[in-house]
Each structure stands twice: as C-alpha cells, then as structure tokens.
Amino acid sequence: MSFLLKSTPERAEVWKPLFNSALPDLAFHVWPETGDPKEVRFLAVWEPPSDLLTRFPNLEVIFSVGAGVDQFDMSAIPEHVTIIRMIEPGLTEGMVDYVLWATLTLHRDGLTYIAQQKQHIWKARPNLVATQRRVGIMGMGTLGAPVAQALALNGFNCSGWSRSRHTVPDVTCHAGPEELDAFLATTDILVCLLPLTEATHGILNTSLFEKLPKGAQIINAARGAHLVVPDLLEMLESGQISAAILDVTDPEPLPTDSPLWDDPRILITPHIASSSQTETAGRVLLDTVQRYLAGERDFPSKVDRSKGY
Ligand code: GLV
C-alpha cells in the first residue's frame, strides 16, 4: 500500500519524513517516482495526471493540496474514489490576513491615494470608520467564516451569504438564493470566497453588481471564473462599482494586454492570497490518512460530489 505525492519539492522534503516516521508501513512516493502503481491508494496532488485511474487502478483517496477542487475533472474520477479538500490552519490564516489587508485598503481609499500619488495630488477624502463600513462575504465555509469573524473583530459591520446557513458570532448570516438580494443591498465591500461550481461560475456579473449600493467595492480571492470582466469594467465606468482588488483571474497568469492591469481602480495580486503551509498542511494530511486507515470515512473536508465542493 502506498501514498503518492505530486507537488512541490519543498512539500516532499517535509512530508516524506513526516509520513515515514508516523506510518512506516505506508510507502511514500514522490512523483514522478510512483513505485508499483497498483499499490497506490492515496494521491495528494494539485492537478492529477490525465490517465489517473488506468494508471492507479486501486486508488481510494485523492487529496487536493489546495483549498479548491475545481481543478479536478470530477467526471473522470469514479464515485468510489474519495476526494478531500485541504482544510488546514495555515491556509485559513493566510486568507484572513489577505482579506483584512484588502478590506482595509479599500476601506481607507488605498487605490485612490496610490493613483493620486502618481499624479502628485494632495487631496484628502472623507474618512469612514470600520463600524460604518458594511463588508459582505460570499461563501461562509472554512475560509469565509474565519474571515468574517476577523473582520467583525476589527470593527467592521459584517455579514455573510452562503448556500446553507452558518452561524458566526457578530456576523449577520444570510443563506440561499432568496436571501441574496437583502445581503447585497447592505454590502459596501463584497468579498468573494465561494467555491467555483456550475452554480457560482460568472456570479460576479452586472445583475449582481446592480444590487449593491452605488460605489460598492469588490474583493475576489476565490477564482477568476467567478467574475465577468466586461461587466466589472462597465460597472466601474458607470460608478456603480468604485474599486476592485482581484487576486485571481481567468486565465492565470493574467494576459499582459488585459485592460485590468492599467485601470487605477483595480489592484491585481498574482493569486497569492493564501496557500497551504507546508508544516500545518502536512500534519493535517497525515492525520487524515491515519484516521482513514483506522476506518473513518466521514471527513468535513470530504467533497460532496452533488455540490461540487
Ligand atoms: C488556492 O487557490 C487553493 O485552492 O488553495
């Protein structure tokens, strides 16, 4: 029985000894070395090889080394194979930091001051304090809920929207399509942390933007395909949206001729909001494999195929 890792050399360097000492009977292979492919029961990967199941016929579990699983072609992975997302404290912490930074940047008109500085303009804008700013998080799962909590702790007037209802202290939680409009109507800074599924593809579009208060601001730290770029550009022109911070684009890297690069109302970061941290993610992975080997099958990080995340 073996575990196969197809990821970065840094992760392999830390995870292999960790697994070897905790689970000496489980062979740990680092791609492209696979050992006997029939022995591979566990695969940790970002993008699986295309001939996955013919190559590893006895595969039982695929672990995503990141939070998302939208990079997997689910139709090519048989039902009996369990898919597990990465839920680990380091990745969550990174996302909390990023969204706090992006929210504070928008809250304090950071993009305007950067643009003004380039033109040597000394001009103050009226300040709001955090309690006067309403931040709405779309996607209240393992990333969205801690992000909402951190924003609330920093004084923001925070609400969340998700498919099913969550409860987070000091955060107004909305759920389901019927509560989306009410959520949007009270959101000055909209943060997208949704998983990318058929239902959420292109969700950041004109019809949604029009339901936000005029001058609302956008943060997308989820996936580029959530956003319809021409709709955002049009909304920036009309003033319905006043600024956006985008960590993700479609495609990535963002093509050098994209109009998003040069718009002073847009700040681009190159998909760095957060990623699995080697130490903490390795421990979570090991713990999950140990529990799986002990017979456990219900993990909160297990992907529900019907929902796509
Ligand atoms: C990064 O985008 C991830 O899914 O971990």
mmCIF file of N, CA and C in Angstrom, residues 3 5 7 11 15 18-19 43-46 61-72 83-93 95 141-143 223 274-289 299-303 309:
data_model
loop_
_atom_site.group_PDB
_atom_site.id
_atom_site.type_symbol
_atom_site.label_atom_id
_atom_site.label_comp_id
_atom_site.label_asym_id
_atom_site.label_seq_id
_atom_site.Cartn_x
_atom_site.Cartn_y
_atom_site.Cartn_z
ATOM 1 N N PHE A 3 1.396 5.815 -0.696
ATOM 2 C CA PHE A 3 0.925 7.201 -0.779
ATOM 3 C C PHE A 3 1.797 7.879 -1.828
ATOM 4 N N LEU A 5 2.786 11.506 -3.680
ATOM 5 C CA LEU A 5 2.696 12.965 -3.638
ATOM 6 C C LEU A 5 3.168 13.541 -4.969
ATOM 7 N N SER A 7 3.596 17.145 -5.993
ATOM 8 C CA SER A 7 3.505 18.546 -5.572
ATOM 9 C C SER A 7 4.901 19.161 -5.633
ATOM 10 N N ARG A 11 7.439 20.628 -0.296
ATOM 11 C CA ARG A 11 6.477 19.811 0.458
ATOM 12 C C ARG A 11 7.002 18.380 0.594
ATOM 13 N N TRP A 15 7.107 16.411 4.006
ATOM 14 C CA TRP A 15 6.041 15.425 4.209
ATOM 15 C C TRP A 15 6.539 13.978 4.183
ATOM 16 N N LEU A 18 7.905 12.986 7.550
ATOM 17 C CA LEU A 18 6.786 13.016 8.499
ATOM 18 C C LEU A 18 5.953 11.724 8.375
ATOM 19 N N PHE A 19 5.605 11.370 7.152
ATOM 20 C CA PHE A 19 4.831 10.149 6.913
ATOM 21 C C PHE A 19 5.655 8.900 7.245
ATOM 22 N N LEU A 43 -3.398 9.635 -3.177
ATOM 23 C CA LEU A 43 -2.667 10.555 -4.052
ATOM 24 C C LEU A 43 -2.925 11.975 -3.564
ATOM 25 N N ALA A 44 -1.866 12.738 -3.291
ATOM 26 C CA ALA A 44 -2.009 14.157 -2.933
ATOM 27 C C ALA A 44 -1.457 14.956 -4.100
ATOM 28 N N VAL A 45 -2.280 15.871 -4.629
ATOM 29 C CA VAL A 45 -1.958 16.456 -5.929
ATOM 30 C C VAL A 45 -2.699 17.771 -6.112
ATOM 31 N N TRP A 46 -2.192 18.646 -6.977
ATOM 32 C CA TRP A 46 -2.991 19.803 -7.396
ATOM 33 C C TRP A 46 -3.712 19.431 -8.686
ATOM 34 N N VAL A 61 -8.226 7.431 -2.343
ATOM 35 C CA VAL A 61 -8.438 8.817 -1.911
ATOM 36 C C VAL A 61 -7.540 9.765 -2.715
ATOM 37 N N ILE A 62 -8.147 10.858 -3.196
ATOM 38 C CA ILE A 62 -7.354 11.941 -3.801
ATOM 39 C C ILE A 62 -7.443 13.147 -2.877
ATOM 40 N N PHE A 63 -6.302 13.645 -2.467
ATOM 41 C CA PHE A 63 -6.252 14.859 -1.646
ATOM 42 C C PHE A 63 -5.859 16.021 -2.540
ATOM 43 N N SER A 64 -6.620 17.106 -2.473
ATOM 44 C CA SER A 64 -6.172 18.321 -3.131
ATOM 45 C C SER A 64 -5.163 18.969 -2.195
ATOM 46 N N VAL A 65 -4.025 19.403 -2.727
ATOM 47 C CA VAL A 65 -3.058 20.089 -1.869
ATOM 48 C C VAL A 65 -3.441 21.549 -1.626
ATOM 49 N N GLY A 66 -4.551 21.991 -2.248
ATOM 50 C CA GLY A 66 -5.054 23.344 -2.014
ATOM 51 C C GLY A 66 -6.498 23.309 -1.539
ATOM 52 N N ALA A 67 -7.033 24.498 -1.288
ATOM 53 C CA ALA A 67 -8.409 24.577 -0.780
ATOM 54 C C ALA A 67 -9.421 24.182 -1.852
ATOM 55 N N GLY A 68 -9.112 24.522 -3.111
ATOM 56 C CA GLY A 68 -10.069 24.295 -4.184
ATOM 57 C C GLY A 68 -9.987 22.887 -4.740
ATOM 58 N N VAL A 69 -11.105 22.443 -5.346
ATOM 59 C CA VAL A 69 -11.092 21.168 -6.066
ATOM 60 C C VAL A 69 -11.626 21.362 -7.487
ATOM 61 N N ASP A 70 -11.827 22.626 -7.876
ATOM 62 C CA ASP A 70 -12.370 22.901 -9.210
ATOM 63 C C ASP A 70 -11.390 22.536 -10.321
ATOM 64 N N GLN A 71 -10.119 22.330 -9.974
ATOM 65 C CA GLN A 71 -9.139 21.930 -10.984
ATOM 66 C C GLN A 71 -9.290 20.453 -11.355
ATOM 67 N N PHE A 72 -10.068 19.690 -10.560
ATOM 68 C CA PHE A 72 -10.276 18.268 -10.851
ATOM 69 C C PHE A 72 -11.424 18.102 -11.834
ATOM 70 N N ILE A 83 -12.695 12.225 -2.504
ATOM 71 C CA ILE A 83 -11.904 13.432 -2.801
ATOM 72 C C ILE A 83 -11.909 14.306 -1.551
ATOM 73 N N ILE A 84 -10.748 14.743 -1.153
ATOM 74 C CA ILE A 84 -10.629 15.527 0.089
ATOM 75 C C ILE A 84 -9.934 16.861 -0.198
ATOM 76 N N ARG A 85 -10.568 17.938 0.282
ATOM 77 C CA ARG A 85 -10.012 19.292 0.114
ATOM 78 C C ARG A 85 -9.011 19.563 1.222
ATOM 79 N N MET A 86 -8.171 20.556 1.012
ATOM 80 C CA MET A 86 -7.240 20.931 2.070
ATOM 81 C C MET A 86 -7.902 21.954 2.994
ATOM 82 N N ILE A 87 -8.138 21.538 4.215
ATOM 83 C CA ILE A 87 -8.607 22.489 5.228
ATOM 84 C C ILE A 87 -7.534 22.472 6.301
ATOM 85 N N GLU A 88 -6.780 23.506 6.399
ATOM 86 C CA GLU A 88 -5.667 23.498 7.363
ATOM 87 C C GLU A 88 -5.459 24.914 7.874
ATOM 88 N N PRO A 89 -5.013 25.044 9.141
ATOM 89 C CA PRO A 89 -4.979 26.355 9.783
ATOM 90 C C PRO A 89 -4.107 27.391 9.075
ATOM 91 N N GLY A 90 -2.994 26.955 8.453
ATOM 92 C CA GLY A 90 -2.089 27.899 7.800
ATOM 93 C C GLY A 90 -2.749 28.563 6.603
ATOM 94 N N LEU A 91 -3.498 27.774 5.843
ATOM 95 C CA LEU A 91 -4.178 28.311 4.665
ATOM 96 C C LEU A 91 -5.286 29.283 5.087
ATOM 97 N N THR A 92 -5.987 28.936 6.146
ATOM 98 C CA THR A 92 -7.046 29.806 6.654
ATOM 99 C C THR A 92 -6.470 31.131 7.144
ATOM 100 N N GLU A 93 -5.379 31.030 7.923
ATOM 101 C CA GLU A 93 -4.741 32.244 8.459
ATOM 102 C C GLU A 93 -4.295 33.181 7.347
ATOM 103 N N MET A 95 -5.548 33.468 4.389
ATOM 104 C CA MET A 95 -6.700 34.113 3.763
ATOM 105 C C MET A 95 -7.269 35.211 4.658
ATOM 106 N N GLY A 141 -17.718 29.148 4.289
ATOM 107 C CA GLY A 141 -17.167 27.849 4.684
ATOM 108 C C GLY A 141 -15.928 27.991 5.541
ATOM 109 N N THR A 142 -14.989 27.084 5.354
ATOM 110 C CA THR A 142 -13.818 27.043 6.235
ATOM 111 C C THR A 142 -12.922 28.266 6.073
ATOM 112 N N LEU A 143 -13.017 28.964 4.943
ATOM 113 C CA LEU A 143 -12.265 30.208 4.807
ATOM 114 C C LEU A 143 -13.137 31.408 5.153
ATOM 115 N N ARG A 223 -11.918 32.463 -7.305
ATOM 116 C CA ARG A 223 -11.455 32.013 -8.613
ATOM 117 C C ARG A 223 -11.787 33.067 -9.658
ATOM 118 N N SER A 274 -3.596 33.118 -0.427
ATOM 119 C CA SER A 274 -3.220 32.123 0.561
ATOM 120 C C SER A 274 -2.886 30.814 -0.120
ATOM 121 N N SER A 275 -2.083 30.010 0.543
ATOM 122 C CA SER A 275 -1.827 28.655 0.039
ATOM 123 C C SER A 275 -1.526 27.765 1.237
ATOM 124 N N SER A 276 -1.579 26.468 0.999
ATOM 125 C CA SER A 276 -1.328 25.520 2.087
ATOM 126 C C SER A 276 0.087 25.731 2.615
ATOM 127 N N GLN A 277 0.201 25.795 3.926
ATOM 128 C CA GLN A 277 1.509 25.958 4.551
ATOM 129 C C GLN A 277 2.098 24.575 4.811
ATOM 130 N N THR A 278 3.341 24.394 4.404
ATOM 131 C CA THR A 278 3.919 23.040 4.394
ATOM 132 C C THR A 278 3.765 22.311 5.736
ATOM 133 N N GLU A 279 4.135 22.962 6.836
ATOM 134 C CA GLU A 279 4.134 22.271 8.144
ATOM 135 C C GLU A 279 2.720 21.885 8.576
ATOM 136 N N THR A 280 1.841 22.882 8.594
ATOM 137 C CA THR A 280 0.495 22.628 9.110
ATOM 138 C C THR A 280 -0.291 21.720 8.162
ATOM 139 N N ALA A 281 -0.126 21.915 6.848
ATOM 140 C CA ALA A 281 -0.862 21.084 5.898
ATOM 141 C C ALA A 281 -0.383 19.636 5.964
ATOM 142 N N GLY A 282 0.918 19.447 6.153
ATOM 143 C CA GLY A 282 1.460 18.091 6.263
ATOM 144 C C GLY A 282 0.859 17.348 7.442
ATOM 145 N N ARG A 283 0.713 18.053 8.555
ATOM 146 C CA ARG A 283 0.142 17.404 9.747
ATOM 147 C C ARG A 283 -1.324 17.044 9.524
ATOM 148 N N VAL A 284 -2.058 17.936 8.852
ATOM 149 C CA VAL A 284 -3.476 17.670 8.574
ATOM 150 C C VAL A 284 -3.606 16.461 7.630
ATOM 151 N N LEU A 285 -2.751 16.429 6.629
ATOM 152 C CA LEU A 285 -2.777 15.326 5.668
ATOM 153 C C LEU A 285 -2.486 13.998 6.374
ATOM 154 N N LEU A 286 -1.438 14.000 7.187
ATOM 155 C CA LEU A 286 -1.068 12.780 7.908
ATOM 156 C C LEU A 286 -2.207 12.330 8.818
ATOM 157 N N ASP A 287 -2.779 13.273 9.548
ATOM 158 C CA ASP A 287 -3.862 12.945 10.475
ATOM 159 C C ASP A 287 -5.047 12.336 9.708
ATOM 160 N N THR A 288 -5.358 12.888 8.550
ATOM 161 C CA THR A 288 -6.494 12.375 7.775
ATOM 162 C C THR A 288 -6.208 10.956 7.277
ATOM 163 N N VAL A 289 -4.971 10.725 6.806
ATOM 164 C CA VAL A 289 -4.624 9.379 6.330
ATOM 165 C C VAL A 289 -4.678 8.385 7.498
ATOM 166 N N PHE A 299 -15.242 12.835 6.654
ATOM 167 C CA PHE A 299 -14.380 13.962 6.998
ATOM 168 C C PHE A 299 -15.072 15.248 6.586
ATOM 169 N N PRO A 300 -14.984 16.315 7.399
ATOM 170 C CA PRO A 300 -15.586 17.593 6.992
ATOM 171 C C PRO A 300 -14.978 18.096 5.683
ATOM 172 N N SER A 301 -13.752 17.660 5.399
ATOM 173 C CA SER A 301 -13.075 18.117 4.180
ATOM 174 C C SER A 301 -13.401 17.243 2.971
ATOM 175 N N LYS A 302 -14.271 16.242 3.163
ATOM 176 C CA LYS A 302 -14.623 15.358 2.049
ATOM 177 C C LYS A 302 -15.535 16.086 1.065
ATOM 178 N N VAL A 303 -15.225 15.973 -0.210
ATOM 179 C CA VAL A 303 -16.016 16.683 -1.224
ATOM 180 C C VAL A 303 -17.353 15.976 -1.435
ATOM 181 N N TYR A 309 -18.069 20.684 -4.146
ATOM 182 C CA TYR A 309 -17.007 21.188 -3.268
ATOM 183 C C TYR A 309 -17.071 20.494 -1.908
#
